[in-house]
Short mmCIF file of N, CA and C in Angstrom, two decimals:
data_model
loop_
_atom_site.label_atom_id
_atom_site.label_comp_id
_atom_site.label_asym_id
_atom_site.label_seq_id
_atom_site.Cartn_x
_atom_site.Cartn_y
_atom_site.Cartn_z
N GLN A 7 -25.24 -75.32 69.28
CA GLN A 7 -25.62 -76.60 68.68
C GLN A 7 -24.48 -77.10 67.80
N VAL A 8 -24.04 -78.31 68.08
CA VAL A 8 -22.93 -78.89 67.31
C VAL A 8 -23.35 -79.09 65.86
N GLN A 9 -22.45 -78.70 64.96
CA GLN A 9 -22.70 -78.92 63.53
C GLN A 9 -21.49 -79.57 62.90
N LEU A 10 -21.76 -80.59 62.10
CA LEU A 10 -20.74 -81.23 61.28
C LEU A 10 -21.22 -81.13 59.84
N VAL A 11 -20.43 -80.50 58.99
CA VAL A 11 -20.83 -80.28 57.60
C VAL A 11 -19.82 -80.92 56.67
N GLU A 12 -20.28 -81.96 55.98
CA GLU A 12 -19.43 -82.67 55.03
C GLU A 12 -19.47 -82.01 53.66
N SER A 13 -18.39 -82.15 52.94
CA SER A 13 -18.33 -81.67 51.56
C SER A 13 -17.30 -82.49 50.81
N GLY A 14 -17.31 -82.34 49.48
CA GLY A 14 -16.30 -82.99 48.66
C GLY A 14 -16.76 -84.22 47.92
N GLY A 15 -17.98 -84.65 48.18
CA GLY A 15 -18.49 -85.81 47.46
C GLY A 15 -18.77 -85.48 46.01
N GLY A 16 -19.08 -86.52 45.24
CA GLY A 16 -19.39 -86.31 43.84
C GLY A 16 -19.33 -87.60 43.05
N LEU A 17 -19.34 -87.45 41.75
CA LEU A 17 -19.28 -88.58 40.83
C LEU A 17 -17.87 -88.69 40.28
N VAL A 18 -17.31 -89.89 40.35
CA VAL A 18 -15.95 -90.11 39.87
C VAL A 18 -15.87 -91.49 39.23
N GLN A 19 -14.97 -91.62 38.28
CA GLN A 19 -14.78 -92.93 37.64
C GLN A 19 -13.94 -93.83 38.53
N ALA A 20 -14.12 -95.11 38.34
CA ALA A 20 -13.31 -96.08 39.08
C ALA A 20 -11.83 -95.80 38.86
N GLY A 21 -11.08 -95.88 39.94
CA GLY A 21 -9.66 -95.57 39.89
C GLY A 21 -9.34 -94.13 40.24
N GLY A 22 -10.37 -93.31 40.31
CA GLY A 22 -10.17 -91.89 40.61
C GLY A 22 -10.06 -91.63 42.09
N SER A 23 -10.00 -90.33 42.40
CA SER A 23 -9.81 -89.90 43.79
C SER A 23 -10.81 -88.80 44.15
N LEU A 24 -11.11 -88.75 45.42
CA LEU A 24 -11.90 -87.66 46.00
C LEU A 24 -11.34 -87.37 47.38
N ARG A 25 -11.54 -86.12 47.81
CA ARG A 25 -11.16 -85.74 49.17
C ARG A 25 -12.39 -85.16 49.85
N LEU A 26 -12.83 -85.85 50.89
CA LEU A 26 -13.95 -85.37 51.68
C LEU A 26 -13.44 -84.50 52.83
N SER A 27 -14.24 -83.51 53.17
CA SER A 27 -13.95 -82.64 54.31
C SER A 27 -15.15 -82.62 55.24
N CYS A 28 -14.89 -82.44 56.51
CA CYS A 28 -15.95 -82.29 57.49
C CYS A 28 -15.56 -81.15 58.41
N ALA A 29 -16.31 -80.07 58.32
CA ALA A 29 -16.05 -78.90 59.15
C ALA A 29 -16.96 -78.93 60.37
N ALA A 30 -16.34 -78.80 61.54
CA ALA A 30 -17.09 -78.87 62.80
C ALA A 30 -17.20 -77.50 63.44
N SER A 31 -18.32 -77.28 64.09
CA SER A 31 -18.51 -76.03 64.83
C SER A 31 -19.28 -76.29 66.10
N GLU A 32 -19.16 -75.38 67.03
CA GLU A 32 -19.84 -75.44 68.33
C GLU A 32 -19.42 -76.65 69.16
N LEU A 33 -18.17 -77.04 69.02
CA LEU A 33 -17.61 -78.06 69.90
C LEU A 33 -16.11 -77.82 70.00
N THR A 34 -15.51 -78.35 71.07
CA THR A 34 -14.06 -78.23 71.22
C THR A 34 -13.44 -79.35 70.40
N PHE A 35 -13.22 -79.05 69.15
CA PHE A 35 -12.87 -80.06 68.15
C PHE A 35 -11.68 -80.90 68.58
N SER A 36 -10.68 -80.29 69.15
CA SER A 36 -9.45 -80.99 69.47
C SER A 36 -9.62 -82.03 70.58
N ARG A 37 -10.78 -82.07 71.22
CA ARG A 37 -11.04 -83.07 72.25
C ARG A 37 -11.78 -84.29 71.72
N TYR A 38 -12.24 -84.20 70.48
CA TYR A 38 -13.08 -85.25 69.93
C TYR A 38 -12.31 -86.20 69.02
N ASP A 39 -12.57 -87.49 69.19
CA ASP A 39 -12.18 -88.45 68.17
C ASP A 39 -13.13 -88.27 66.99
N MET A 40 -12.59 -88.36 65.79
CA MET A 40 -13.40 -88.15 64.60
C MET A 40 -13.39 -89.39 63.72
N GLY A 41 -14.47 -89.57 62.99
CA GLY A 41 -14.55 -90.75 62.14
C GLY A 41 -15.38 -90.50 60.90
N TRP A 42 -15.22 -91.41 59.96
CA TRP A 42 -16.04 -91.43 58.74
C TRP A 42 -16.75 -92.79 58.67
N TYR A 43 -18.01 -92.71 58.32
CA TYR A 43 -18.83 -93.90 58.12
C TYR A 43 -19.52 -93.75 56.77
N ARG A 44 -20.06 -94.86 56.29
CA ARG A 44 -20.79 -94.78 55.02
C ARG A 44 -21.97 -95.74 55.03
N ARG A 45 -22.94 -95.41 54.22
CA ARG A 45 -24.11 -96.27 54.04
C ARG A 45 -24.41 -96.37 52.56
N ALA A 46 -24.28 -97.58 52.05
CA ALA A 46 -24.62 -97.84 50.65
C ALA A 46 -26.10 -98.18 50.57
N PRO A 47 -26.70 -97.99 49.40
CA PRO A 47 -28.13 -98.28 49.25
C PRO A 47 -28.45 -99.72 49.66
N GLY A 48 -29.43 -99.86 50.53
CA GLY A 48 -29.86 -101.18 50.94
C GLY A 48 -28.96 -101.87 51.95
N LYS A 49 -27.99 -101.14 52.46
CA LYS A 49 -27.05 -101.73 53.42
C LYS A 49 -27.02 -100.94 54.72
N GLU A 50 -26.44 -101.56 55.74
CA GLU A 50 -26.29 -100.90 57.01
C GLU A 50 -25.13 -99.90 56.95
N ARG A 51 -25.18 -98.93 57.84
CA ARG A 51 -24.06 -98.01 57.96
C ARG A 51 -22.82 -98.78 58.44
N GLU A 52 -21.67 -98.47 57.85
CA GLU A 52 -20.45 -99.16 58.24
C GLU A 52 -19.33 -98.19 58.51
N PHE A 53 -18.44 -98.62 59.36
CA PHE A 53 -17.26 -97.84 59.71
C PHE A 53 -16.30 -97.78 58.53
N VAL A 54 -15.70 -96.60 58.31
CA VAL A 54 -14.71 -96.45 57.26
C VAL A 54 -13.33 -96.15 57.86
N ALA A 55 -13.24 -95.09 58.66
CA ALA A 55 -11.95 -94.69 59.22
C ALA A 55 -12.18 -93.82 60.44
N ALA A 56 -11.18 -93.77 61.32
CA ALA A 56 -11.26 -92.94 62.51
C ALA A 56 -9.88 -92.39 62.84
N ILE A 57 -9.89 -91.27 63.54
CA ILE A 57 -8.65 -90.64 63.97
C ILE A 57 -8.85 -90.11 65.39
N SER A 58 -7.84 -90.29 66.20
CA SER A 58 -7.94 -89.86 67.59
C SER A 58 -7.90 -88.33 67.69
N TRP A 59 -8.23 -87.83 68.87
CA TRP A 59 -8.33 -86.38 69.07
C TRP A 59 -7.01 -85.68 68.74
N SER A 60 -5.90 -86.35 69.03
CA SER A 60 -4.59 -85.73 68.80
C SER A 60 -4.07 -85.97 67.39
N GLY A 61 -4.70 -86.91 66.69
CA GLY A 61 -4.22 -87.28 65.37
C GLY A 61 -3.14 -88.33 65.39
N SER A 62 -2.79 -88.82 66.58
CA SER A 62 -1.68 -89.75 66.69
C SER A 62 -2.08 -91.18 66.36
N SER A 63 -3.36 -91.46 66.33
CA SER A 63 -3.83 -92.82 66.09
C SER A 63 -4.93 -92.81 65.04
N THR A 64 -4.82 -93.73 64.08
CA THR A 64 -5.84 -93.89 63.06
C THR A 64 -6.21 -95.35 62.93
N SER A 65 -7.40 -95.59 62.40
CA SER A 65 -7.84 -96.96 62.12
C SER A 65 -8.71 -96.94 60.88
N TYR A 66 -8.73 -98.09 60.19
CA TYR A 66 -9.44 -98.18 58.92
C TYR A 66 -10.17 -99.51 58.82
N ALA A 67 -11.26 -99.49 58.07
CA ALA A 67 -11.90 -100.72 57.69
C ALA A 67 -10.98 -101.47 56.71
N ASP A 68 -11.02 -102.77 56.77
CA ASP A 68 -10.16 -103.56 55.88
C ASP A 68 -10.42 -103.22 54.41
N SER A 69 -11.65 -102.90 54.09
CA SER A 69 -12.03 -102.67 52.70
C SER A 69 -11.41 -101.41 52.11
N VAL A 70 -10.94 -100.50 52.97
CA VAL A 70 -10.38 -99.23 52.46
C VAL A 70 -8.91 -99.07 52.81
N LYS A 71 -8.38 -99.98 53.59
CA LYS A 71 -6.99 -99.87 54.04
C LYS A 71 -6.05 -99.82 52.84
N GLY A 72 -5.14 -98.87 52.87
CA GLY A 72 -4.19 -98.71 51.77
C GLY A 72 -4.70 -97.81 50.66
N ARG A 73 -5.98 -97.49 50.68
CA ARG A 73 -6.55 -96.62 49.63
C ARG A 73 -7.04 -95.29 50.21
N PHE A 74 -7.55 -95.32 51.43
CA PHE A 74 -8.10 -94.12 52.07
C PHE A 74 -7.16 -93.66 53.18
N THR A 75 -7.12 -92.34 53.39
CA THR A 75 -6.33 -91.77 54.47
C THR A 75 -7.16 -90.72 55.20
N ILE A 76 -7.25 -90.88 56.51
CA ILE A 76 -7.95 -89.90 57.33
C ILE A 76 -6.92 -88.98 57.97
N SER A 77 -7.26 -87.71 58.06
CA SER A 77 -6.38 -86.73 58.71
C SER A 77 -7.24 -85.64 59.31
N ARG A 78 -6.61 -84.80 60.13
CA ARG A 78 -7.35 -83.72 60.75
C ARG A 78 -6.46 -82.49 60.90
N ASP A 79 -7.12 -81.35 60.95
CA ASP A 79 -6.45 -80.08 61.20
C ASP A 79 -7.20 -79.43 62.35
N ASN A 80 -6.67 -79.53 63.53
CA ASN A 80 -7.37 -79.01 64.70
C ASN A 80 -7.47 -77.49 64.69
N ALA A 81 -6.56 -76.84 63.98
CA ALA A 81 -6.63 -75.38 63.89
C ALA A 81 -7.80 -74.94 63.02
N LYS A 82 -8.22 -75.81 62.11
CA LYS A 82 -9.33 -75.49 61.21
C LYS A 82 -10.61 -76.22 61.57
N ASN A 83 -10.57 -76.99 62.66
CA ASN A 83 -11.75 -77.75 63.08
C ASN A 83 -12.29 -78.63 61.96
N THR A 84 -11.38 -79.27 61.25
CA THR A 84 -11.77 -80.02 60.06
C THR A 84 -11.08 -81.38 60.04
N VAL A 85 -11.83 -82.38 59.62
CA VAL A 85 -11.29 -83.72 59.39
C VAL A 85 -11.47 -84.04 57.91
N TYR A 86 -10.52 -84.78 57.37
CA TYR A 86 -10.49 -85.09 55.94
C TYR A 86 -10.49 -86.60 55.72
N LEU A 87 -10.95 -86.98 54.55
CA LEU A 87 -10.82 -88.37 54.11
C LEU A 87 -10.36 -88.33 52.66
N GLN A 88 -9.10 -88.65 52.44
CA GLN A 88 -8.56 -88.76 51.10
C GLN A 88 -8.84 -90.16 50.58
N MET A 89 -9.54 -90.24 49.47
CA MET A 89 -9.95 -91.53 48.92
C MET A 89 -9.31 -91.69 47.55
N ASN A 90 -8.45 -92.68 47.43
CA ASN A 90 -7.76 -92.97 46.18
C ASN A 90 -8.18 -94.35 45.67
N SER A 91 -7.90 -94.59 44.42
CA SER A 91 -8.20 -95.90 43.81
C SER A 91 -9.64 -96.31 44.10
N LEU A 92 -10.55 -95.40 43.87
CA LEU A 92 -11.95 -95.66 44.20
C LEU A 92 -12.53 -96.77 43.35
N LYS A 93 -13.43 -97.52 43.98
CA LYS A 93 -14.09 -98.66 43.34
C LYS A 93 -15.60 -98.42 43.35
N PRO A 94 -16.31 -99.04 42.43
CA PRO A 94 -17.78 -98.89 42.44
C PRO A 94 -18.40 -99.26 43.79
N GLU A 95 -17.81 -100.22 44.49
CA GLU A 95 -18.36 -100.62 45.79
C GLU A 95 -18.12 -99.59 46.89
N ASP A 96 -17.38 -98.52 46.58
CA ASP A 96 -17.23 -97.42 47.52
C ASP A 96 -18.41 -96.44 47.43
N THR A 97 -19.27 -96.66 46.47
CA THR A 97 -20.44 -95.79 46.30
C THR A 97 -21.31 -95.84 47.54
N ALA A 98 -21.56 -94.68 48.14
CA ALA A 98 -22.33 -94.61 49.39
C ALA A 98 -22.50 -93.15 49.79
N MET A 99 -23.35 -92.95 50.78
CA MET A 99 -23.40 -91.67 51.48
C MET A 99 -22.37 -91.75 52.60
N TYR A 100 -21.51 -90.76 52.66
CA TYR A 100 -20.45 -90.73 53.66
C TYR A 100 -20.78 -89.72 54.75
N TYR A 101 -20.65 -90.19 55.99
CA TYR A 101 -21.02 -89.38 57.14
C TYR A 101 -19.81 -89.14 58.04
N CYS A 102 -19.75 -87.95 58.57
CA CYS A 102 -18.73 -87.57 59.53
C CYS A 102 -19.28 -87.79 60.94
N ASN A 103 -18.43 -88.27 61.84
CA ASN A 103 -18.82 -88.52 63.22
C ASN A 103 -17.83 -87.88 64.17
N ALA A 104 -18.36 -87.27 65.23
CA ALA A 104 -17.52 -86.74 66.30
C ALA A 104 -17.90 -87.46 67.59
N LYS A 105 -16.91 -87.94 68.32
CA LYS A 105 -17.19 -88.74 69.50
C LYS A 105 -16.30 -88.33 70.66
N ILE A 106 -16.89 -88.27 71.85
CA ILE A 106 -16.13 -87.98 73.05
C ILE A 106 -16.72 -88.75 74.21
N LEU A 107 -15.87 -89.28 75.05
CA LEU A 107 -16.33 -90.03 76.22
C LEU A 107 -16.15 -89.17 77.45
N LEU A 108 -17.25 -88.75 78.03
CA LEU A 108 -17.24 -87.99 79.28
C LEU A 108 -17.92 -88.87 80.33
N SER A 109 -19.01 -88.43 80.90
CA SER A 109 -19.75 -89.31 81.80
C SER A 109 -20.39 -90.44 81.01
N TYR A 110 -20.67 -90.20 79.78
CA TYR A 110 -21.05 -91.23 78.82
C TYR A 110 -20.56 -90.77 77.46
N GLU A 111 -20.81 -91.61 76.46
CA GLU A 111 -20.29 -91.30 75.13
C GLU A 111 -21.25 -90.37 74.38
N TYR A 112 -20.70 -89.25 73.92
CA TYR A 112 -21.46 -88.34 73.08
C TYR A 112 -21.07 -88.58 71.63
N ASN A 113 -22.07 -88.67 70.77
CA ASN A 113 -21.84 -88.83 69.34
C ASN A 113 -22.62 -87.78 68.57
N TYR A 114 -21.95 -87.19 67.59
CA TYR A 114 -22.60 -86.24 66.70
C TYR A 114 -22.35 -86.67 65.25
N TRP A 115 -23.35 -86.39 64.42
CA TRP A 115 -23.28 -86.82 63.02
C TRP A 115 -23.57 -85.67 62.09
N GLY A 116 -22.92 -85.71 60.93
CA GLY A 116 -23.24 -84.76 59.87
C GLY A 116 -24.38 -85.29 59.02
N GLN A 117 -24.74 -84.50 58.01
CA GLN A 117 -25.85 -84.86 57.12
C GLN A 117 -25.42 -85.78 55.99
N GLY A 118 -24.14 -85.85 55.76
CA GLY A 118 -23.63 -86.77 54.74
C GLY A 118 -23.31 -86.09 53.41
N THR A 119 -22.43 -86.73 52.68
CA THR A 119 -22.09 -86.30 51.32
C THR A 119 -22.03 -87.54 50.44
N GLN A 120 -22.64 -87.45 49.28
CA GLN A 120 -22.77 -88.62 48.39
C GLN A 120 -21.51 -88.81 47.56
N VAL A 121 -21.04 -90.04 47.55
CA VAL A 121 -19.93 -90.44 46.68
C VAL A 121 -20.44 -91.52 45.74
N THR A 122 -20.29 -91.30 44.46
CA THR A 122 -20.71 -92.26 43.45
C THR A 122 -19.53 -92.57 42.54
N VAL A 123 -19.20 -93.85 42.47
CA VAL A 123 -18.07 -94.30 41.65
C VAL A 123 -18.62 -95.12 40.48
N SER A 124 -18.37 -94.66 39.28
CA SER A 124 -18.86 -95.36 38.10
C SER A 124 -17.80 -96.32 37.58
N SER A 125 -18.27 -97.40 37.01
CA SER A 125 -17.33 -98.43 36.51
C SER A 125 -16.94 -98.17 35.06
#
């Protein structure tokens, strides 16, 4: 059974930094594109960042571009999200996603880690 376990969330003041981690198991991690999404209270889940299976390609939501960096370590089956210059509007539950396109698209999700940014 595929498992994605996020960690690294917490409470931080505006302007601070956090590093989220997502450890994957029971999947061939290096074949999956990985991503981070978030859901703020009362809002829909939104895309934050993604990285290709090889790590050669990344993409970001406009709202986090220049502040967040996604990376991966295929040897450790882990994807990271370095978040700098945090803002109160970054407050949300952050979810890790693993995606692969075979005969159809498979998506797996973690349970989430809470990030709270105080002003």
